[in-house]
mmCIF file of C-alpha atoms in Angstrom:
data_model
loop_
_atom_site.group_PDB
_atom_site.id
_atom_site.type_symbol
_atom_site.label_atom_id
_atom_site.label_comp_id
_atom_site.label_asym_id
_atom_site.label_seq_id
_atom_site.Cartn_x
_atom_site.Cartn_y
_atom_site.Cartn_z
ATOM 1 C CA UNK A 130 95.810 120.849 112.018
ATOM 2 C CA UNK A 131 96.730 117.240 112.797
ATOM 3 C CA UNK A 132 99.583 115.469 110.993
ATOM 4 C CA UNK A 133 98.585 112.031 109.726
ATOM 5 C CA UNK A 134 101.002 109.305 108.604
ATOM 6 C CA UNK A 135 100.075 106.477 106.229
ATOM 7 C CA UNK A 136 101.977 103.207 106.576
ATOM 8 C CA UNK A 137 101.550 100.952 103.539
ATOM 9 C CA UNK A 138 100.952 102.537 100.128
ATOM 10 C CA UNK A 139 98.888 99.854 98.423
ATOM 11 C CA UNK A 140 95.256 99.573 97.349
ATOM 12 C CA UNK A 141 93.896 101.191 100.527
ATOM 13 C CA UNK A 142 96.920 103.283 101.519
ATOM 14 C CA UNK A 143 97.077 105.298 98.310
ATOM 15 C CA UNK A 144 93.375 106.085 98.544
ATOM 16 C CA UNK A 145 93.607 107.069 102.215
ATOM 17 C CA UNK A 146 96.587 109.333 101.437
ATOM 18 C CA UNK A 147 94.692 111.101 98.650
ATOM 19 C CA UNK A 148 91.598 111.473 100.849
ATOM 20 C CA UNK A 149 93.635 112.977 103.705
ATOM 21 C CA UNK A 150 95.125 115.385 101.185
ATOM 22 C CA UNK A 151 91.615 116.638 100.338
ATOM 23 C CA UNK A 152 90.771 117.584 103.941
ATOM 24 C CA UNK A 153 91.274 121.056 105.420
ATOM 25 C CA UNK A 154 91.563 119.938 109.049
ATOM 26 C CA UNK A 155 94.362 117.369 108.724
ATOM 27 C CA UNK A 156 97.637 117.117 106.845
ATOM 28 C CA UNK A 157 99.400 114.131 105.275
ATOM 29 C CA UNK A 158 102.792 114.007 106.988
ATOM 30 C CA UNK A 159 104.100 111.260 104.709
ATOM 31 C CA UNK A 160 103.736 107.722 103.383
ATOM 32 C CA UNK A 161 105.902 104.764 104.322
ATOM 33 C CA UNK A 162 106.448 101.467 102.512
ATOM 34 C CA UNK A 163 109.062 98.951 101.377
ATOM 35 C CA UNK A 164 108.265 99.162 97.659
ATOM 36 C CA UNK A 165 110.285 101.183 95.132
ATOM 37 C CA UNK A 166 108.393 100.431 91.901
ATOM 38 C CA UNK A 167 105.686 102.327 89.979
ATOM 39 C CA UNK A 168 103.360 102.343 92.989
ATOM 40 C CA UNK A 169 105.488 104.479 95.282
ATOM 41 C CA UNK A 170 106.759 106.477 92.299
ATOM 42 C CA UNK A 171 103.194 107.692 91.816
ATOM 43 C CA UNK A 172 103.330 109.000 95.396
ATOM 44 C CA UNK A 173 106.525 110.850 94.447
ATOM 45 C CA UNK A 174 104.700 112.410 91.485
ATOM 46 C CA UNK A 175 102.014 113.595 93.887
ATOM 47 C CA UNK A 176 104.804 115.220 95.933
ATOM 48 C CA UNK A 177 104.094 113.162 99.044
ATOM 49 C CA UNK A 178 106.977 112.789 101.502
ATOM 50 C CA UNK A 179 108.341 109.244 101.227
ATOM 51 C CA UNK A 180 109.657 107.194 104.147
ATOM 52 C CA UNK A 181 111.185 103.713 104.032
ATOM 53 C CA UNK A 182 110.014 100.976 106.382
ATOM 54 C CA UNK A 183 113.372 99.121 106.447
ATOM 55 C CA UNK A 184 117.049 99.897 105.801
ATOM 56 C CA UNK A 185 116.910 97.626 102.753
ATOM 57 C CA UNK A 186 113.941 99.587 101.418
ATOM 58 C CA UNK A 187 115.847 102.837 101.949
ATOM 59 C CA UNK A 188 118.749 101.587 99.808
ATOM 60 C CA UNK A 189 116.444 100.283 97.084
ATOM 61 C CA UNK A 190 114.386 103.482 96.954
ATOM 62 C CA UNK A 191 117.509 105.640 96.727
ATOM 63 C CA UNK A 192 118.869 103.427 93.953
ATOM 64 C CA UNK A 193 115.651 104.146 92.025
ATOM 65 C CA UNK A 194 116.157 107.887 92.470
ATOM 66 C CA UNK A 195 113.484 108.337 95.141
ATOM 67 C CA UNK A 196 114.153 111.023 97.742
ATOM 68 C CA UNK A 197 113.713 109.293 101.115
ATOM 69 C CA UNK A 198 112.871 111.606 104.020
ATOM 70 C CA UNK A 199 113.687 109.032 106.695
ATOM 71 C CA UNK A 200 112.501 105.788 108.225
ATOM 72 C CA UNK A 201 109.194 104.847 109.830
ATOM 73 C CA UNK A 202 110.262 106.109 113.268
ATOM 74 C CA UNK A 203 111.113 109.505 111.751
ATOM 75 C CA UNK A 204 107.649 109.693 110.190
ATOM 76 C CA UNK A 205 105.917 108.722 113.425
ATOM 77 C CA UNK A 206 107.821 111.404 115.363
ATOM 78 C CA UNK A 207 106.324 114.143 113.174
ATOM 79 C CA UNK A 208 102.792 112.713 113.199
ATOM 80 C CA UNK A 209 99.808 112.876 115.565
ATOM 81 C CA UNK A 210 98.193 109.681 114.272
ATOM 82 C CA UNK A 211 99.114 106.819 111.967
ATOM 83 C CA UNK A 212 96.811 104.958 109.587
ATOM 84 C CA UNK A 213 98.202 101.473 109.010
ATOM 85 C CA UNK A 214 97.245 100.135 105.570
ATOM 86 C CA UNK A 215 99.757 97.286 105.452
ATOM 87 C CA UNK A 216 98.754 93.708 104.494
ATOM 88 C CA UNK A 217 97.010 91.434 106.956
ATOM 89 C CA UNK A 218 99.028 90.556 110.087
ATOM 90 C CA UNK A 219 101.836 93.040 109.369
ATOM 91 C CA UNK A 220 99.804 95.807 111.005
ATOM 92 C CA UNK A 221 99.465 93.775 114.202
ATOM 93 C CA UNK A 222 103.271 93.597 114.362
ATOM 94 C CA UNK A 223 103.494 97.378 113.931
ATOM 95 C CA UNK A 224 101.203 98.003 116.903
ATOM 96 C CA UNK A 225 104.059 97.480 119.363
ATOM 97 C CA UNK A 226 105.994 100.262 117.616
ATOM 98 C CA UNK A 227 103.019 102.632 117.718
ATOM 99 C CA UNK A 228 102.475 101.994 121.409
ATOM 100 C CA UNK A 229 106.175 102.455 122.125
ATOM 101 C CA UNK A 230 106.102 105.797 120.274
ATOM 102 C CA UNK A 231 102.872 106.710 122.101
ATOM 103 C CA UNK A 232 101.055 107.569 118.863
ATOM 104 C CA UNK A 233 97.380 107.049 118.102
ATOM 105 C CA UNK A 234 96.720 104.492 115.354
ATOM 106 C CA UNK A 235 94.037 103.144 113.041
ATOM 107 C CA UNK A 236 94.089 99.603 111.666
ATOM 108 C CA UNK A 237 91.839 98.023 109.047
ATOM 109 C CA UNK A 238 89.546 95.016 108.812
ATOM 110 C CA UNK A 239 92.231 92.403 108.195
ATOM 111 C CA UNK A 240 93.228 92.687 111.845
ATOM 112 C CA UNK A 241 91.341 91.308 114.834
ATOM 113 C CA UNK A 242 89.093 93.455 117.017
ATOM 114 C CA UNK A 243 91.181 92.558 120.063
ATOM 115 C CA UNK A 244 94.238 94.270 118.550
ATOM 116 C CA UNK A 245 92.676 97.697 119.190
ATOM 117 C CA UNK A 246 89.775 96.903 121.525
ATOM 118 C CA UNK A 247 87.522 99.135 119.416
ATOM 119 C CA UNK A 248 86.030 98.705 115.941
ATOM 120 C CA UNK A 249 84.622 101.611 113.962
ATOM 121 C CA UNK A 250 81.749 102.365 111.617
ATOM 122 C CA UNK A 251 81.011 106.084 111.301
ATOM 123 C CA UNK A 252 77.214 106.026 111.182
ATOM 124 C CA UNK A 253 76.969 103.533 114.038
ATOM 125 C CA UNK A 254 79.506 104.316 116.756
ATOM 126 C CA UNK A 255 81.446 107.519 115.989
ATOM 127 C CA UNK A 256 80.918 108.892 119.506
ATOM 128 C CA UNK A 257 82.456 105.854 121.192
ATOM 129 C CA UNK A 258 85.721 106.435 119.288
ATOM 130 C CA UNK A 259 86.240 110.030 120.448
ATOM 131 C CA UNK A 260 89.804 110.599 121.691
ATOM 132 C CA UNK A 261 90.643 106.879 121.844
ATOM 133 C CA UNK A 262 94.240 105.791 121.298
ATOM 134 C CA UNK A 263 93.299 103.235 118.615
ATOM 135 C CA UNK A 264 90.502 101.804 116.535
ATOM 136 C CA UNK A 265 89.993 99.353 113.693
ATOM 137 C CA UNK A 266 87.979 100.398 110.650
ATOM 138 C CA UNK A 267 86.074 97.206 109.865
ATOM 139 C CA UNK A 268 86.365 95.450 106.506
ATOM 140 C CA UNK A 269 84.587 96.438 103.305
ATOM 141 C CA UNK A 270 81.872 93.780 103.685
ATOM 142 C CA UNK A 271 81.345 94.490 107.373
ATOM 143 C CA UNK A 272 81.135 98.235 106.663
ATOM 144 C CA UNK A 273 78.332 97.606 104.171
ATOM 145 C CA UNK A 274 76.484 95.366 106.630
ATOM 146 C CA UNK A 275 76.675 97.995 109.360
ATOM 147 C CA UNK A 276 75.549 100.856 107.106
ATOM 148 C CA UNK A 277 72.460 99.029 105.876
ATOM 149 C CA UNK A 278 71.432 97.368 109.136
ATOM 150 C CA UNK A 279 72.089 100.528 111.163
ATOM 151 C CA UNK A 280 69.729 102.425 108.837
ATOM 152 C CA UNK A 281 67.006 99.836 109.447
ATOM 153 C CA UNK A 282 67.736 99.820 113.185
ATOM 154 C CA UNK A 283 67.489 103.635 113.370
ATOM 155 C CA UNK A 284 63.990 103.379 111.895
ATOM 156 C CA UNK A 285 63.118 100.694 114.472
ATOM 157 C CA UNK A 286 62.463 98.189 111.688
ATOM 158 C CA UNK A 287 65.214 95.619 112.273
ATOM 159 C CA UNK A 288 64.496 92.350 114.057
ATOM 160 C CA UNK A 289 67.194 90.071 112.592
ATOM 161 C CA UNK A 290 69.174 89.753 109.364
ATOM 162 C CA UNK A 291 70.583 86.862 107.331
ATOM 163 C CA UNK A 292 72.951 87.552 104.452
ATOM 164 C CA UNK A 293 74.794 85.687 101.703
ATOM 165 C CA UNK A 294 77.984 87.299 100.444
ATOM 166 C CA UNK A 295 79.523 86.754 97.007
ATOM 167 C CA UNK A 296 83.112 87.785 97.606
ATOM 168 C CA UNK A 297 85.502 88.911 94.887
ATOM 169 C CA UNK A 298 88.456 86.588 94.325
ATOM 170 C CA UNK A 299 91.259 89.148 94.736
ATOM 171 C CA UNK A 300 92.002 92.839 94.206
ATOM 172 C CA UNK A 301 91.855 93.767 90.491
ATOM 173 C CA UNK A 302 95.492 94.827 90.230
ATOM 174 C CA UNK A 303 96.614 91.453 91.624
ATOM 175 C CA UNK A 304 94.526 89.336 89.240
ATOM 176 C CA UNK A 305 97.694 88.024 87.579
ATOM 177 C CA UNK A 306 99.024 86.753 90.921
ATOM 178 C CA UNK A 307 96.133 84.802 92.396
ATOM 179 C CA UNK A 308 92.395 84.508 92.697
ATOM 180 C CA UNK A 309 90.288 81.652 91.369
ATOM 181 C CA UNK A 310 88.957 80.610 87.960
ATOM 182 C CA UNK A 311 86.174 78.247 86.936
ATOM 183 C CA UNK A 312 85.183 77.485 90.510
ATOM 184 C CA UNK A 313 83.495 78.911 93.593
ATOM 185 C CA UNK A 314 84.994 78.635 97.050
ATOM 186 C CA UNK A 315 82.560 78.658 99.995
ATOM 187 C CA UNK A 316 83.810 79.652 103.425
ATOM 188 C CA UNK A 317 84.000 76.608 105.649
ATOM 189 C CA UNK A 318 82.011 78.039 108.540
ATOM 190 C CA UNK A 319 78.522 79.435 108.939
ATOM 191 C CA UNK A 320 78.355 82.110 110.163
ATOM 192 C CA UNK A 321 81.178 83.487 108.047
ATOM 193 C CA UNK A 322 83.348 86.000 109.878
ATOM 194 C CA UNK A 323 81.537 89.138 108.657
ATOM 195 C CA UNK A 324 78.451 88.681 110.864
ATOM 196 C CA UNK A 325 80.399 88.351 114.128
ATOM 197 C CA UNK A 326 82.646 91.192 112.931
ATOM 198 C CA UNK A 327 79.616 93.506 112.605
ATOM 199 C CA UNK A 328 78.731 92.651 116.195
ATOM 200 C CA UNK A 329 82.156 93.902 117.310
ATOM 201 C CA UNK A 330 80.791 97.361 116.445
ATOM 202 C CA UNK A 331 77.158 96.787 117.450
ATOM 203 C CA UNK A 332 76.712 93.824 119.829
ATOM 204 C CA UNK A 333 72.914 94.190 119.699
ATOM 205 C CA UNK A 334 72.713 93.122 116.056
ATOM 206 C CA UNK A 335 71.180 89.715 115.353
ATOM 207 C CA UNK A 336 73.022 88.935 112.124
ATOM 208 C CA UNK A 337 74.273 85.741 110.481
ATOM 209 C CA UNK A 338 76.292 85.645 107.264
ATOM 210 C CA UNK A 339 77.497 82.990 104.865
ATOM 211 C CA UNK A 340 80.051 83.689 102.145
ATOM 212 C CA UNK A 341 81.415 82.284 98.909
ATOM 213 C CA UNK A 342 84.395 83.479 96.892
ATOM 214 C CA UNK A 343 83.557 83.867 93.195
ATOM 215 C CA UNK A 344 85.776 84.204 90.082
ATOM 216 C CA UNK A 345 85.649 87.981 89.510
ATOM 217 C CA UNK A 346 87.525 90.964 90.955
ATOM 218 C CA UNK A 347 85.410 94.115 90.562
ATOM 219 C CA UNK A 348 83.354 94.007 93.754
ATOM 220 C CA UNK A 349 81.480 91.998 96.340
ATOM 221 C CA UNK A 350 77.724 91.402 96.080
ATOM 222 C CA UNK A 351 75.329 90.723 98.982
ATOM 223 C CA UNK A 352 71.849 89.214 99.182
ATOM 224 C CA UNK A 353 69.908 89.881 102.384
ATOM 225 C CA UNK A 354 66.779 88.491 104.016
ATOM 226 C CA UNK A 355 65.729 90.659 106.962
ATOM 227 C CA UNK A 356 62.984 89.959 109.484
ATOM 228 C CA UNK A 357 61.240 93.241 110.229
ATOM 229 C CA UNK A 358 59.763 94.182 113.585
ATOM 230 C CA UNK A 359 56.455 94.996 111.895
ATOM 231 C CA UNK A 360 54.801 94.981 108.500
ATOM 232 C CA UNK A 361 55.725 98.121 106.591
ATOM 233 C CA UNK A 362 55.609 99.374 103.023
ATOM 234 C CA UNK A 363 58.504 99.328 100.578
ATOM 235 C CA UNK A 364 58.511 103.123 100.748
ATOM 236 C CA UNK A 365 59.102 103.059 104.518
ATOM 237 C CA UNK A 366 62.070 100.734 104.046
ATOM 238 C CA UNK A 367 63.521 102.945 101.313
ATOM 239 C CA UNK A 368 63.078 105.998 103.526
ATOM 240 C CA UNK A 369 65.083 104.208 106.216
ATOM 241 C CA UNK A 370 67.924 103.506 103.785
ATOM 242 C CA UNK A 371 67.812 107.140 102.602
ATOM 243 C CA UNK A 372 68.793 108.273 106.118
ATOM 244 C CA UNK A 373 72.299 107.055 105.257
ATOM 245 C CA UNK A 374 74.240 109.369 102.962
ATOM 246 C CA UNK A 375 76.499 106.422 102.139
ATOM 247 C CA UNK A 376 73.855 104.132 100.686
ATOM 248 C CA UNK A 377 73.204 104.896 97.017
ATOM 249 C CA UNK A 378 69.917 103.579 95.673
ATOM 250 C CA UNK A 379 70.302 102.416 92.078
ATOM 251 C CA UNK A 380 67.898 101.149 89.421
ATOM 252 C CA UNK A 381 68.284 97.792 87.701
ATOM 253 C CA UNK A 382 65.919 99.052 84.998
ATOM 254 C CA UNK A 383 68.283 101.925 84.145
ATOM 255 C CA UNK A 384 70.870 99.482 82.841
ATOM 256 C CA UNK A 385 72.706 98.987 86.132
ATOM 257 C CA UNK A 386 72.373 95.224 85.861
ATOM 258 C CA UNK A 387 75.831 94.125 87.026
ATOM 259 C CA UNK A 388 78.881 95.184 88.979
ATOM 260 C CA UNK A 389 80.751 96.159 85.791
ATOM 261 C CA UNK A 390 77.977 98.507 84.644
ATOM 262 C CA UNK A 391 77.891 100.093 88.103
ATOM 263 C CA UNK A 392 81.671 100.518 88.007
ATOM 264 C CA UNK A 393 81.396 102.164 84.597
ATOM 265 C CA UNK A 394 78.871 104.646 85.959
ATOM 266 C CA UNK A 395 81.247 105.713 88.742
ATOM 267 C CA UNK A 396 84.085 106.056 86.235
ATOM 268 C CA UNK A 397 81.827 108.283 84.127
ATOM 269 C CA UNK A 398 81.041 110.328 87.247
ATOM 270 C CA UNK A 399 84.739 111.188 87.419
ATOM 271 C CA UNK A 400 85.495 109.377 90.652
ATOM 272 C CA UNK A 401 89.212 108.544 91.056
ATOM 273 C CA UNK A 402 89.732 104.890 90.039
ATOM 274 C CA UNK A 403 85.937 104.792 89.530
ATOM 275 C CA UNK A 404 85.683 104.408 93.298
ATOM 276 C CA UNK A 405 82.278 103.766 94.862
ATOM 277 C CA UNK A 406 82.384 104.855 98.503
ATOM 278 C CA UNK A 407 78.690 104.079 98.906
ATOM 279 C CA UNK A 408 76.772 100.823 99.137
ATOM 280 C CA UNK A 409 74.993 100.533 95.760
ATOM 281 C CA UNK A 410 71.596 99.010 96.623
ATOM 282 C CA UNK A 411 69.039 98.064 93.965
ATOM 283 C CA UNK A 412 65.872 100.009 94.740
ATOM 284 C CA UNK A 413 63.706 98.268 92.154
ATOM 285 C CA UNK A 414 64.877 94.798 93.220
ATOM 286 C CA UNK A 415 63.989 95.364 96.880
ATOM 287 C CA UNK A 416 60.888 93.469 98.025
ATOM 288 C CA UNK A 417 58.809 93.452 101.196
ATOM 289 C CA UNK A 418 56.748 90.284 101.783
ATOM 290 C CA UNK A 419 54.753 90.453 104.994
ATOM 291 C CA UNK A 420 57.303 91.160 107.725
ATOM 292 C CA UNK A 421 60.246 90.013 105.582
ATOM 293 C CA UNK A 422 62.546 92.262 103.569
ATOM 294 C CA UNK A 423 64.720 91.131 100.643
ATOM 295 C CA UNK A 424 67.396 93.250 98.953
ATOM 296 C CA UNK A 425 70.756 93.057 97.186
ATOM 297 C CA UNK A 426 73.679 95.428 96.822
ATOM 298 C CA UNK A 427 77.241 95.823 95.544
ATOM 299 C CA UNK A 428 80.308 96.726 97.620
ATOM 300 C CA UNK A 429 83.456 98.336 96.187
ATOM 301 C CA UNK A 430 86.097 96.474 98.189
ATOM 302 C CA UNK A 431 88.772 99.065 97.365
ATOM 303 C CA UNK A 432 86.821 102.206 98.262
ATOM 304 C CA UNK A 433 84.063 101.769 100.843
ATOM 305 C CA UNK A 434 86.369 102.073 103.886
ATOM 306 C CA UNK A 435 88.031 105.323 102.719
ATOM 307 C CA UNK A 436 85.412 107.767 104.068
ATOM 308 C CA UNK A 437 85.181 105.679 107.244
ATOM 309 C CA UNK A 438 88.924 106.055 107.755
ATOM 310 C CA UNK A 439 88.778 109.843 107.422
ATOM 311 C CA UNK A 440 85.974 109.954 110.001
ATOM 312 C CA UNK A 441 87.950 107.665 112.313
ATOM 313 C CA UNK A 442 90.900 110.087 112.139
ATOM 314 C CA UNK A 443 88.635 112.942 113.248
ATOM 315 C CA UNK A 444 87.142 110.883 116.067
ATOM 316 C CA UNK A 445 90.456 109.664 117.519
ATOM 317 C CA UNK A 446 92.147 113.047 117.300
ATOM 318 C CA UNK A 447 89.066 114.910 118.530
ATOM 319 C CA UNK A 448 89.147 117.285 115.538
ATOM 320 C CA UNK A 449 85.359 116.887 115.301
ATOM 321 C CA UNK A 450 83.204 115.604 118.165
ATOM 322 C CA UNK A 451 79.979 115.459 116.133
ATOM 323 C CA UNK A 452 79.844 112.356 113.940
ATOM 324 C CA UNK A 453 77.213 113.790 111.596
ATOM 325 C CA UNK A 454 79.366 116.853 110.938
ATOM 326 C CA UNK A 455 82.428 114.723 110.205
ATOM 327 C CA UNK A 456 80.466 112.475 107.838
ATOM 328 C CA UNK A 457 79.093 115.521 105.980
ATOM 329 C CA UNK A 458 82.562 117.065 105.709
ATOM 330 C CA UNK A 459 84.106 113.830 104.434
ATOM 331 C CA UNK A 460 81.268 113.285 101.979
ATOM 332 C CA UNK A 461 81.687 116.767 100.548
ATOM 333 C CA UNK A 462 85.431 116.315 100.063
ATOM 334 C CA UNK A 463 84.988 112.974 98.275
ATOM 335 C CA UNK A 464 81.994 113.962 96.135
ATOM 336 C CA UNK A 465 79.458 111.765 97.943
ATOM 337 C CA UNK A 466 76.071 113.400 97.338
#
């Protein structure tokens, strides 16, 4: 049983902590943050051990009646691996501490590939992460790109792919702090960073992305135009996508016409926070024209990397050497069917 620490108890951190808590081959050793408000108090209610990232945070937490088990170094000493879920660029600063403490670590997509030297997507390169000291679970958008294109590649259908990403403006809970209204904000460069990021996991991919930030917060949406290696039927393409347990085919004609209706469905399914760990791809929208494939899907920016993170923990610690077995175990624990 491996002890896993979570640093940063925000949008991703709280979900990773809960997911670790559902596994039977790893144990949550504690969560560490600087906050002392309702967010960390929910971790207290869940009876997670709380650690403070700074002396100031320790004082503030104690003043709010939170029982603090120690500081970040104390948490790392009792852990076999740390999952860093802190905001962009803070994690890179923490890396020096992890290396000094000689502890394995996982970062997320806000950090650069070079920070770990390995980037992770469970269905694509699980084996290459076995027993490494560090990896980076790629971003929500990049995870979706790798899942879908890897499925097509496995079926020997993929020649090259070109995608347009409609990116949510900010995380829902932070809508009052930022984001955009009454405008759209295109990324300056083509390709946008997601295409090159996918190639950090699979250098053989021929993929180019462009992206625009749009004034909503529920999810991202992608439109893809893929050049196939040969002319195939729609059924053959769908069968390729069905080889991924983390792509959920949905029907526009069943009322799933928008990201809010899809979110409502996952809430009705009883998922925590209505989380959608899968890529929700419209089956009835998908079209094959000659050797070209067109499809669209929705990405839950708060949830899609959670199963990937659990698999990355197993790979780095060597708990499970078979990627397919880890994916199946994670899926079962999170209700991905």
